[in-house]
XYZ file of C-alpha atoms in Angstrom:
700
model
C 44.038 0.278 31.792
C 41.315 0.982 29.242
C 38.402 -1.426 29.228
C 38.277 -3.226 25.867
C 35.810 -5.766 24.484
C 37.555 -8.932 23.315
C 34.516 -10.825 22.038
C 30.736 -11.230 21.945
C 28.821 -14.496 22.038
C 25.356 -14.032 20.535
C 24.200 -17.225 22.337
C 22.415 -18.094 19.144
C 21.040 -21.522 20.016
C 19.338 -20.462 23.265
C 18.082 -17.079 21.946
C 16.747 -18.475 18.678
C 14.871 -21.266 20.407
C 13.126 -18.811 22.755
C 12.337 -16.465 19.846
C 11.046 -19.240 17.523
C 13.727 -18.316 14.986
C 15.924 -21.429 15.210
C 14.807 -22.663 11.782
C 16.289 -19.686 9.864
C 19.253 -20.878 7.811
C 21.531 -17.910 8.550
C 24.722 -17.270 10.577
C 23.374 -14.153 12.263
C 21.209 -13.797 15.334
C 17.486 -13.486 14.494
C 15.202 -12.212 17.283
C 11.620 -10.990 17.591
C 10.857 -7.525 18.908
C 9.588 -6.874 22.435
C 11.182 -10.039 23.832
C 14.445 -10.343 25.827
C 17.577 -11.976 24.378
C 20.972 -12.466 26.019
C 24.505 -11.570 24.924
C 27.732 -12.678 26.572
C 30.418 -9.948 26.357
C 34.092 -10.721 27.146
C 36.348 -7.875 28.322
C 40.108 -7.331 28.607
C 39.642 -7.044 32.386
C 36.874 -7.132 34.951
C 34.008 -4.634 34.464
C 34.032 -1.967 37.239
C 31.108 0.233 38.353
C 32.940 3.317 37.029
C 33.497 1.897 33.508
C 31.626 3.392 30.586
C 29.772 0.760 28.549
C 27.173 1.151 25.809
C 25.681 -1.368 23.396
C 24.669 0.440 20.216
C 22.056 -0.961 17.829
C 21.736 1.017 14.621
C 19.384 0.532 11.656
C 19.471 2.196 8.237
C 22.117 4.114 6.311
C 23.049 6.717 8.963
C 21.669 5.652 12.340
C 20.919 8.625 14.624
C 19.557 8.791 18.168
C 17.381 11.766 17.309
C 15.628 9.775 14.550
C 15.144 6.770 16.796
C 17.338 4.643 14.497
C 20.274 4.394 16.929
C 19.709 2.843 20.347
C 22.602 3.384 22.768
C 21.995 1.109 25.743
C 23.879 1.552 29.005
C 23.149 -1.134 31.613
C 24.226 1.251 34.410
C 21.949 4.155 33.484
C 18.229 4.834 33.268
C 17.175 4.011 29.732
C 16.549 6.598 27.052
C 13.018 6.990 25.699
C 13.457 4.354 22.978
C 11.558 1.594 24.888
C 14.610 -0.658 24.502
C 15.871 -2.154 27.752
C 19.191 -3.588 28.918
C 20.325 -5.120 32.194
C 23.263 -7.075 33.579
C 22.234 -10.638 34.343
C 25.602 -11.776 35.672
C 29.044 -10.191 35.928
C 31.901 -12.529 36.844
C 35.587 -12.207 36.021
C 36.086 -10.876 32.511
C 32.649 -12.130 31.344
C 29.403 -10.188 31.500
C 25.986 -11.642 30.606
C 23.598 -8.947 29.373
C 19.862 -9.084 28.667
C 18.498 -6.850 25.891
C 14.817 -6.289 25.067
C 13.929 -4.355 21.928
C 10.840 -2.164 21.805
C 7.645 -4.046 20.796
C 7.197 -1.311 18.194
C 10.810 -1.215 16.947
C 11.310 -0.851 13.177
C 11.780 -4.316 11.690
C 15.016 -5.033 9.856
C 18.756 -5.521 10.159
C 20.448 -3.789 13.100
C 24.209 -3.422 13.273
C 25.646 -3.878 16.771
C 28.800 -2.362 18.170
C 30.000 -1.892 21.746
C 31.510 1.332 23.028
C 33.746 1.297 26.111
C 35.174 4.752 26.790
C 36.751 5.744 23.473
C 37.056 2.165 22.170
C 34.523 0.742 19.732
C 34.264 -3.011 19.192
C 32.665 -4.349 16.018
C 31.899 -8.071 16.197
C 31.917 -10.499 13.284
C 28.347 -11.138 11.975
C 27.473 -7.810 13.573
C 23.977 -7.724 12.059
C 21.089 -8.725 14.312
C 17.795 -9.304 12.480
C 14.739 -8.000 14.380
C 11.320 -9.337 13.281
C 7.649 -8.794 14.147
C 6.563 -10.817 17.185
C 3.153 -12.568 17.205
C 4.130 -14.076 20.622
C 4.390 -10.646 22.284
C 1.158 -9.098 23.596
C 2.486 -5.561 23.118
C 3.205 -6.162 19.409
C 0.368 -5.189 17.034
C 0.734 -8.546 15.231
C 0.114 -10.499 18.471
C -1.831 -13.706 17.839
C -3.107 -15.373 21.011
C -3.578 -18.938 19.760
C -0.438 -21.133 19.714
C -1.797 -23.532 17.041
C -2.504 -20.543 14.774
C 0.984 -19.116 15.335
C 2.427 -22.489 14.362
C 0.372 -22.523 11.158
C 0.449 -18.882 10.066
C 4.025 -17.971 11.098
C 6.122 -21.130 11.460
C 4.661 -23.587 8.929
C 6.950 -23.544 5.884
C 4.806 -25.875 3.749
C 1.151 -25.795 2.855
C -1.217 -25.796 -0.065
C -3.188 -23.365 -2.170
C -6.749 -24.148 -3.258
C -7.456 -23.851 -6.977
C -9.825 -25.316 -9.585
C -13.402 -24.107 -9.736
C -16.305 -23.664 -7.329
C -17.657 -27.106 -8.212
C -14.308 -28.931 -8.256
C -11.849 -27.481 -5.746
C -8.482 -29.169 -5.349
C -5.256 -28.258 -3.611
C -1.888 -27.441 -5.068
C 0.945 -28.181 -2.590
C 3.226 -25.168 -2.035
C 6.544 -24.864 -0.203
C 6.686 -21.443 1.450
C 10.230 -22.065 2.703
C 10.549 -18.864 4.747
C 13.530 -20.311 6.668
C 15.612 -21.407 3.656
C 18.961 -19.908 2.745
C 18.852 -16.276 1.451
C 15.066 -15.967 1.907
C 15.355 -13.716 4.984
C 18.017 -11.647 3.209
C 15.743 -11.343 0.177
C 12.988 -10.002 2.477
C 15.424 -7.513 4.051
C 16.449 -6.420 0.564
C 12.758 -5.853 -0.274
C 12.307 -3.762 2.888
C 15.259 -1.575 1.850
C 13.950 -1.361 -1.699
C 10.451 -0.412 -0.537
C 11.517 3.186 0.239
C 9.436 2.935 3.432
C 10.630 5.435 6.020
C 12.286 3.566 8.881
C 9.554 4.772 11.248
C 6.940 3.156 8.968
C 8.770 -0.160 9.253
C 7.339 -0.423 12.767
C 3.878 -0.809 11.343
C 2.612 -3.998 9.635
C 0.002 -1.888 7.793
C 2.752 -0.064 5.865
C 4.987 -3.132 5.576
C 2.280 -5.457 4.207
C 1.085 -2.804 1.735
C 4.644 -2.200 0.514
C 5.254 -5.941 0.094
C 1.991 -6.386 -1.849
C 3.511 -3.897 -4.316
C 7.019 -5.404 -4.370
C 6.101 -9.051 -4.889
C 4.905 -8.059 -8.391
C 7.398 -6.460 -10.748
C 5.060 -3.914 -12.287
C 6.166 -0.548 -10.926
C 9.328 -1.258 -9.017
C 11.306 -4.164 -10.488
C 9.842 -6.371 -7.770
C 10.030 -10.140 -7.421
C 7.736 -11.658 -10.053
C 6.521 -10.681 -13.473
C 2.903 -11.664 -14.121
C 2.044 -13.325 -17.414
C -1.341 -14.659 -18.532
C -0.562 -14.786 -22.264
C -0.074 -18.541 -22.502
C 3.471 -18.047 -23.821
C 6.159 -18.620 -21.179
C 9.139 -19.418 -23.413
C 11.252 -16.615 -21.874
C 10.924 -17.965 -18.330
C 9.242 -20.577 -16.155
C 5.559 -21.317 -16.698
C 3.541 -20.294 -13.611
C 2.241 -23.894 -13.555
C 5.760 -25.282 -12.987
C 6.568 -23.672 -9.625
C 6.110 -25.766 -6.491
C 7.224 -23.177 -3.974
C 8.625 -19.720 -3.269
C 12.237 -20.643 -2.439
C 13.673 -20.884 -5.966
C 11.851 -17.636 -6.881
C 13.139 -15.572 -3.941
C 16.667 -17.015 -4.167
C 16.889 -16.186 -7.876
C 15.516 -12.687 -7.254
C 17.994 -12.019 -4.437
C 20.900 -13.267 -6.540
C 20.075 -11.345 -9.749
C 18.082 -8.400 -8.272
C 15.927 -8.749 -11.405
C 12.265 -9.849 -11.688
C 11.693 -13.594 -12.047
C 9.551 -14.798 -14.985
C 6.569 -15.714 -14.539
C 3.784 -15.600 -11.972
C 0.008 -15.922 -11.820
C -2.212 -15.279 -8.792
C -1.405 -18.382 -6.717
C 2.341 -17.852 -7.287
C 2.073 -14.212 -6.153
C 0.064 -15.308 -3.091
C 2.511 -18.108 -2.275
C 5.506 -15.752 -2.417
C 3.720 -13.029 -0.418
C 2.872 -15.612 2.285
C 6.574 -16.513 2.443
C 7.620 -12.857 2.789
C 5.009 -12.116 5.481
C 5.755 -15.243 7.550
C 9.474 -14.638 7.165
C 9.117 -11.116 8.618
C 6.906 -12.444 11.418
C 3.463 -11.246 10.278
C 0.886 -14.084 10.508
C -0.363 -14.816 6.993
C -2.518 -17.251 5.022
C -3.406 -17.826 1.363
C -7.065 -17.147 0.577
C -8.745 -18.627 -2.515
C -11.943 -16.971 -3.717
C -13.992 -18.996 -6.226
C -15.939 -17.200 -8.979
C -13.913 -14.102 -8.208
C -15.222 -10.945 -9.838
C -12.777 -8.640 -11.472
C -15.013 -5.594 -11.558
C -12.996 -2.924 -13.317
C -15.122 0.098 -12.449
C -16.329 -1.107 -9.033
C -20.023 -0.804 -9.874
C -20.654 -4.195 -8.239
C -21.719 -5.684 -11.521
C -20.108 -8.021 -13.990
C -21.641 -8.262 -17.456
C -21.403 -11.595 -19.247
C -22.195 -11.831 -22.958
C -23.270 -15.043 -24.730
C -24.286 -15.807 -28.284
C -27.344 -17.874 -29.220
C -25.379 -21.128 -28.756
C -24.605 -20.177 -25.176
C -20.940 -19.550 -25.982
C -19.324 -16.796 -23.951
C -18.059 -13.877 -25.997
C -14.801 -12.723 -24.499
C -14.340 -9.983 -27.058
C -17.140 -7.954 -25.474
C -16.359 -8.296 -21.785
C -14.537 -5.562 -19.928
C -15.085 -7.202 -16.544
C -14.235 -10.831 -15.946
C -14.999 -13.611 -13.519
C -12.004 -15.742 -12.614
C -12.679 -19.377 -11.676
C -10.549 -18.670 -8.658
C -8.332 -15.882 -7.451
C -5.819 -16.193 -4.614
C -4.790 -13.371 -2.312
C -3.566 -13.193 1.311
C -4.888 -12.392 4.749
C -2.473 -10.934 7.297
C -3.198 -10.618 11.020
C -2.760 -7.315 12.881
C -4.384 -4.652 15.043
C -5.528 -1.628 13.016
C -4.556 1.269 15.273
C -5.068 3.605 12.280
C -8.817 2.809 11.993
C -11.900 3.182 14.207
C -12.236 0.265 16.659
C -13.620 -3.064 15.488
C -11.393 -3.698 12.455
C -8.527 -5.652 14.029
C -7.785 -9.208 12.912
C -7.454 -10.502 9.359
C -6.704 -7.971 6.622
C -6.767 -8.782 2.898
C -3.675 -7.938 0.828
C -3.071 -8.896 -2.797
C 0.119 -8.814 -4.841
C -1.394 -9.967 -8.146
C -1.240 -6.856 -10.342
C -4.878 -6.115 -11.247
C -5.705 -2.473 -10.585
C -3.563 0.470 -9.477
C -4.062 1.782 -5.946
C -2.597 5.239 -5.227
C -0.848 4.923 -8.597
C 0.877 1.610 -7.837
C -0.060 -2.055 -8.329
C -0.692 -2.830 -4.663
C -3.762 -3.860 -2.699
C -4.666 -3.743 0.986
C -4.513 -4.207 3.854
C -8.324 -4.108 3.810
C -10.039 -5.321 7.021
C -11.980 -8.513 6.290
C -14.632 -7.284 8.776
C -15.069 -4.099 6.704
C -15.672 -6.223 3.605
C -18.308 -8.242 5.458
C -20.085 -5.219 6.949
C -20.009 -3.189 3.723
C -17.759 -0.503 5.284
C -15.956 -0.081 1.979
C -14.963 3.550 2.606
C -12.117 2.273 4.825
C -8.537 2.074 3.548
C -7.034 0.311 1.746
C -8.843 -0.906 -1.414
C -11.897 -2.239 0.439
C -14.162 -1.449 -2.535
C -12.098 -3.626 -4.843
C -12.028 -6.578 -2.414
C -15.763 -6.143 -1.714
C -16.572 -6.380 -5.426
C -14.400 -9.509 -5.817
C -16.650 -11.410 -3.410
C -20.021 -9.659 -3.867
C -20.580 -8.475 -7.424
C -23.737 -9.521 -9.292
C -23.649 -11.282 -12.650
C -25.835 -9.960 -15.451
C -26.195 -12.157 -18.539
C -26.811 -10.587 -21.954
C -27.772 -12.431 -25.115
C -26.081 -10.879 -28.140
C -27.670 -11.236 -31.589
C -26.796 -9.476 -34.824
C -29.675 -7.328 -36.107
C -29.024 -5.342 -39.303
C -25.305 -5.799 -38.798
C -25.343 -4.398 -35.261
C -25.159 -6.193 -31.917
C -28.495 -6.262 -30.115
C -28.303 -6.962 -26.374
C -31.130 -8.603 -24.457
C -30.845 -9.118 -20.740
C -31.393 -12.826 -19.998
C -31.014 -13.013 -16.242
C -29.370 -11.701 -13.107
C -27.528 -13.793 -10.541
C -26.798 -12.235 -7.167
C -25.356 -15.297 -5.425
C -22.797 -16.778 -7.791
C -19.775 -14.584 -7.012
C -17.435 -15.127 -4.065
C -18.257 -18.690 -3.049
C -16.351 -21.363 -1.078
C -13.680 -18.879 0.062
C -10.961 -21.273 1.204
C -7.724 -21.537 3.139
C -5.695 -24.381 4.607
C -7.022 -25.440 8.013
C -4.854 -24.851 11.093
C -2.660 -27.855 11.832
C -4.333 -30.117 9.254
C -4.014 -30.797 5.543
C -7.599 -29.953 4.771
C -9.668 -27.097 3.438
C -11.289 -24.594 5.772
C -14.192 -22.581 4.371
C -13.905 -18.958 5.534
C -16.725 -17.484 3.393
C -18.580 -16.440 6.575
C -15.633 -14.217 7.553
C -15.958 -12.304 4.270
C -19.751 -12.163 3.879
C -23.050 -12.763 5.668
C -25.170 -15.747 4.500
C -26.623 -15.101 1.013
C -30.139 -13.735 1.202
C -29.966 -12.926 4.932
C -31.140 -9.639 6.417
C -27.533 -8.696 7.378
C -26.323 -9.405 3.867
C -28.925 -7.062 2.383
C -27.959 -4.322 4.845
C -24.265 -4.803 4.089
C -24.971 -4.661 0.338
C -27.023 -1.468 0.673
C -24.319 0.090 2.867
C -21.607 -0.804 0.351
C -23.735 0.411 -2.566
C -24.146 3.803 -0.897
C -20.352 4.223 -1.177
C -19.972 2.569 -4.574
C -22.891 3.955 -6.665
C -23.807 1.012 -8.930
C -24.564 2.153 -12.453
C -27.827 1.419 -14.228
C -28.599 -1.590 -16.400
C -26.873 -0.568 -19.616
C -24.531 -3.249 -20.956
C -20.896 -2.273 -20.601
C -19.547 -3.846 -23.746
C -16.175 -3.059 -25.296
C -17.715 -1.778 -28.518
C -20.073 1.150 -28.613
C -22.330 0.224 -31.577
C -25.117 -0.854 -29.259
C -28.773 -0.893 -30.238
C -31.120 0.871 -27.835
C -32.334 -1.237 -24.957
C -35.918 -1.721 -23.953
C -37.016 0.265 -20.896
C -33.740 0.092 -18.993
C -33.352 3.041 -16.695
C -29.882 4.027 -15.579
C -30.759 4.604 -11.921
C -28.465 2.957 -9.371
C -30.108 -0.183 -8.064
C -29.361 -3.184 -5.894
C -30.072 -6.103 -8.204
C -32.431 -8.956 -7.345
C -32.052 -12.605 -8.325
C -34.181 -13.688 -11.320
C -36.978 -15.942 -10.005
C -38.772 -18.549 -12.057
C -42.526 -19.095 -12.437
C -42.071 -22.683 -13.621
C -39.754 -23.678 -10.778
C -37.105 -24.376 -13.409
C -33.738 -25.700 -12.251
C -30.675 -26.633 -14.276
C -27.822 -28.934 -13.276
C -24.665 -29.720 -15.215
C -22.736 -32.905 -14.425
C -20.248 -35.302 -15.969
C -21.393 -38.908 -16.312
C -17.852 -40.336 -16.793
C -14.435 -39.368 -15.361
C -12.941 -36.482 -17.345
C -9.638 -38.024 -18.459
C -7.686 -36.162 -21.175
C -7.862 -38.266 -24.339
C -11.345 -39.624 -23.575
C -14.605 -38.172 -24.874
C -16.148 -35.711 -22.407
C -19.480 -37.217 -21.341
C -21.559 -34.374 -19.915
C -25.248 -34.041 -19.110
C -27.640 -31.146 -18.500
C -30.504 -32.002 -16.142
C -33.638 -29.879 -16.553
C -36.161 -29.908 -13.673
C -39.514 -28.200 -13.171
C -41.417 -28.113 -9.893
C -44.645 -26.197 -10.601
C -47.950 -27.663 -11.914
C -48.447 -27.105 -15.618
C -46.996 -28.065 -19.011
C -43.682 -26.480 -19.802
C -41.874 -26.234 -23.121
C -38.240 -25.345 -22.645
C -35.803 -24.299 -25.355
C -32.431 -25.465 -24.088
C -29.007 -24.461 -25.377
C -25.819 -25.811 -23.847
C -22.282 -25.094 -24.980
C -18.917 -26.501 -23.926
C -15.747 -24.406 -24.012
C -12.202 -24.741 -22.741
C -11.126 -21.795 -20.650
C -8.165 -20.704 -18.564
C -8.730 -19.959 -14.882
C -9.133 -16.238 -15.598
C -12.235 -17.038 -17.646
C -10.515 -16.526 -21.003
C -12.008 -18.827 -23.646
C -9.330 -21.027 -25.267
C -11.599 -23.045 -27.539
C -15.243 -23.757 -28.453
C -15.814 -27.507 -28.334
C -19.443 -27.946 -29.311
C -23.026 -27.272 -28.301
C -26.440 -28.876 -28.039
C -29.837 -27.282 -28.854
C -33.049 -29.043 -27.874
C -36.641 -28.357 -27.003
C -37.734 -30.220 -23.880
C -41.335 -30.770 -22.716
C -42.009 -31.334 -19.009
C -45.182 -31.756 -16.928
C -45.471 -30.500 -13.332
C -42.720 -31.859 -11.081
C -40.417 -33.768 -13.400
C -36.952 -33.831 -14.867
C -35.068 -34.940 -17.940
C -31.433 -35.289 -18.938
C -29.942 -33.883 -22.134
C -26.541 -35.406 -23.003
C -23.681 -33.238 -24.268
C -20.820 -35.319 -25.624
C -17.515 -33.907 -26.872
C -15.106 -36.109 -28.833
C -11.458 -36.149 -27.733
C -10.321 -34.768 -31.135
C -12.352 -31.630 -30.446
C -10.124 -30.569 -27.556
C -6.801 -32.465 -27.502
C -5.118 -30.024 -29.925
C -6.106 -27.042 -27.767
C -4.923 -28.858 -24.640
C -1.474 -29.327 -26.159
C -1.249 -25.820 -27.655
C -1.857 -23.769 -24.478
C 0.714 -23.645 -21.711
C -1.856 -23.021 -18.966
C -4.020 -25.563 -17.224
C -7.423 -25.336 -18.882
C -10.826 -26.137 -17.440
C -14.023 -27.440 -19.028
C -16.676 -24.746 -19.010
C -20.349 -25.391 -19.738
C -22.916 -22.605 -20.161
C -26.612 -23.369 -20.533
C -29.495 -21.074 -21.417
C -33.083 -22.218 -20.900
C -36.103 -20.334 -22.175
C -39.580 -21.308 -20.958
C -41.959 -20.647 -23.885
C -45.111 -20.335 -21.743
C -43.739 -17.651 -19.397
C -40.919 -16.151 -21.473
C -38.589 -16.782 -18.470
C -34.927 -16.981 -19.405
C -32.290 -18.676 -17.247
C -28.588 -19.261 -17.356
C -26.410 -21.659 -15.460
C -22.698 -22.205 -15.888
C -20.241 -24.561 -14.310
C -16.535 -25.248 -14.616
C -14.913 -28.653 -14.151
C -11.330 -29.795 -14.221
C -9.826 -32.796 -15.975
C -9.012 -35.917 -13.934
C -5.391 -37.131 -13.906
C -3.595 -40.298 -12.778
C -1.740 -39.801 -9.456
C 1.958 -39.602 -8.573
C 2.831 -42.133 -5.851
C 5.484 -41.061 -3.313
C 7.328 -44.014 -1.707
C 9.541 -43.507 1.338
C 9.773 -44.531 5.013
C 7.391 -42.890 7.499
C 10.272 -41.762 9.707
C 13.969 -41.059 9.212
C 16.868 -39.870 11.351
C 18.733 -36.557 11.205
C 21.771 -36.648 8.838
C 21.045 -40.296 7.888
C 20.364 -41.131 4.247
C 17.130 -42.607 2.971
C 15.643 -43.068 -0.500
C 12.484 -41.402 -1.763
C 10.872 -42.706 -4.983
C 8.316 -40.964 -7.195
C 6.236 -43.302 -9.376
C 3.801 -42.313 -12.118
C 1.797 -44.581 -14.406
C 0.225 -43.043 -17.502
C -3.308 -44.490 -17.307
C -4.532 -42.184 -20.070
C -4.977 -43.414 -23.622
C -2.798 -40.608 -25.010
C 0.954 -40.158 -24.837
C 2.208 -37.419 -22.486
C 4.975 -35.549 -24.297
C 7.966 -33.682 -22.904
C 7.352 -34.667 -19.269
C 9.178 -32.984 -16.419
C 9.060 -34.041 -12.795
C 9.991 -31.398 -10.201
C 10.487 -32.502 -6.593
C 11.478 -30.659 -3.400
C 11.696 -31.503 0.311
C 12.482 -28.535 2.568
C 15.145 -29.470 5.113
C 15.775 -32.714 3.172
C 16.864 -31.963 -0.398
C 16.909 -29.038 -2.817
C 14.562 -28.575 -5.754
C 15.401 -31.247 -8.353
C 14.087 -31.626 -11.900
C 13.951 -34.892 -13.883
C 13.418 -34.856 -17.638
C 11.184 -37.837 -18.368
C 10.717 -37.370 -22.123
C 7.499 -38.845 -23.555
C 5.436 -41.244 -21.459
C 3.392 -43.597 -23.645
C -0.004 -44.908 -22.468
C 0.472 -47.641 -19.843
C 4.128 -46.764 -19.256
C 5.452 -46.390 -15.677
C 8.246 -44.005 -14.687
C 10.161 -44.101 -11.426
C 12.598 -41.445 -10.171
C 14.602 -41.688 -6.980
C 16.244 -39.108 -4.750
C 18.779 -39.911 -2.022
C 17.755 -37.717 0.918
C 19.773 -36.512 3.903
C 17.558 -34.654 6.383
C 19.138 -31.575 8.005
C 16.222 -30.479 10.205
C 14.012 -32.235 12.751
C 10.221 -32.437 12.763
C 7.517 -33.154 10.203
C 8.781 -32.530 6.674
C 7.019 -32.709 3.332
C 7.951 -34.094 -0.051
C 6.291 -32.226 -2.899
C 6.236 -33.467 -6.503
C 4.794 -32.025 -9.694
C 4.610 -33.557 -13.170
C 4.054 -31.352 -16.216
C 3.802 -32.267 -19.883
C 2.606 -30.745 -23.135
C -0.903 -32.183 -22.598
C -1.196 -32.160 -18.798
C -0.092 -29.037 -16.966
C 0.085 -30.117 -13.375
C -0.265 -33.379 -11.502
C 0.855 -32.810 -7.905
C 1.504 -35.019 -4.921
C 2.787 -34.545 -1.400
C 3.719 -36.826 1.459
C 4.871 -36.207 5.020
C 7.820 -37.793 6.786
C 8.855 -37.335 10.434
C 12.562 -36.732 11.000
């Protein structure tokens, strides 16, 4: 009689555990390439040595052997050249246990399995087997040797993203949720949509570049539409998201872009997609991130005589922070020495090869100044290394006159941060992106990069062309030097009281001199509210004083802003705004001019998360979220969003208005469905306060 297949057991629980894929919430078998998995095949009779048997794994629309998209595996014959392997582990009665190993360079995606015996073809239920990149396999180009790093960068489904400003960094909890329902299918849909040739799906260089394009919606109806306008009425404010799951699930369901994202949302979603596909990935936050539109390694900043920044003139910008991703891989396409972390960025900023995509650019190439390497190394280099040139703008005979005040070569690309491996704390990775400021290696790297970038001369690049001639400014390319002071002048900007919304902002500018002599200093300090992209949302006030100092001494000039000056602006913008102070100091005796700016965030009362430290699988427990409004202003239209992956789905509570002193308490009944350490994440938003977050861990 003909040999027929009567069933296949995918042995999901044992295979998935060995492949570190047991957390995926999906019926199908999910395996990693280059690693064996077992299948139990049942036949209509015992398998004989003369029987024909082939397991066929096909990927793509029309799988073909000649294209390498159809693998026909016969356990009795020498294998074909596809690098896939099959063997019989055990053959007894009508059961046969087979071991299959995919190639460590197999295209990643959904393979359909059928079994051919003679002329019969058996198609199992759930016939799709998902094959992912494998950081555990030495022959895979995404191999990562360290187990703790694999746990963090591939398997951790929660984390945080660092935001704020260089002088006040804080973390925003983020649920990556790469194992949640429909997330893997959404990633497979993106792979199909990417129009990558199947052969290019072997290579994380092509896959990560394609995903950096698809996570933004700009050219290809991808996942998220960016919006920095401050008006989010047609979607969800970027500040409201607490993770990627709701975004990817909505996208997969509707196949339409989700509204709206900003850089940390793009980076959070791209981390989810990369980890889901098996490419090690981390979120990287760069503080004082230069957006240098013509890659001349220079950002021009224009201020008026009060020290207020003039946005209308700037073409370039400096973002308080910008978040992108690093992905881990060998770069077989480049000269040796550029393996390891590669920067990719899905925030739509500049086109690359005609599309809003960025990377992968080797982090080592950025550090060494090898910015001729693909992809987009020049752009990433400028984000962390540009120089800031300050121009004072005064009206003379109705025209803008520009005077260069100072140059800062060390302010851009500081405190580059990511979440530490295995701990909820910040790791500073600046040294991976750049040599120490002022070191010999840094100068060499800068000169090397400049030879590929051609910095332009010192002519201000303002938006409007009616510019008065400048004094003695050549337009030769030059590597800029930091402005140095003859009076040993130093400026510091601090707050003397906590910066609670609704209270006056009590700020102080400290002026120090450290050189013998008498110094007369004209000081201007201005306070503005700005969004994280550096866009000015409101001018709050300024101080102008002349300070006299002798030798080594210091004095403090207060800058106080009443609550009325900013509360309206706080309520009228939908973004989180930061307090920005710019100071200009002019030393009369030496004609030295200096600038110093700093950005601070408001302080907020905390959300308290109350729940047991441990709980049991499938047994209910209660989790409470408590918030007391300690501010002296009412918080209007409050929403509390909470999520616990593997415990309960994203839930939103409308809290209405919370008067000063009032306490709110919301409770969720939780039933854990997965073992291990799990995280509760909560976020409160209101008209006045855009994001108070909290997180707490529980062991199931």
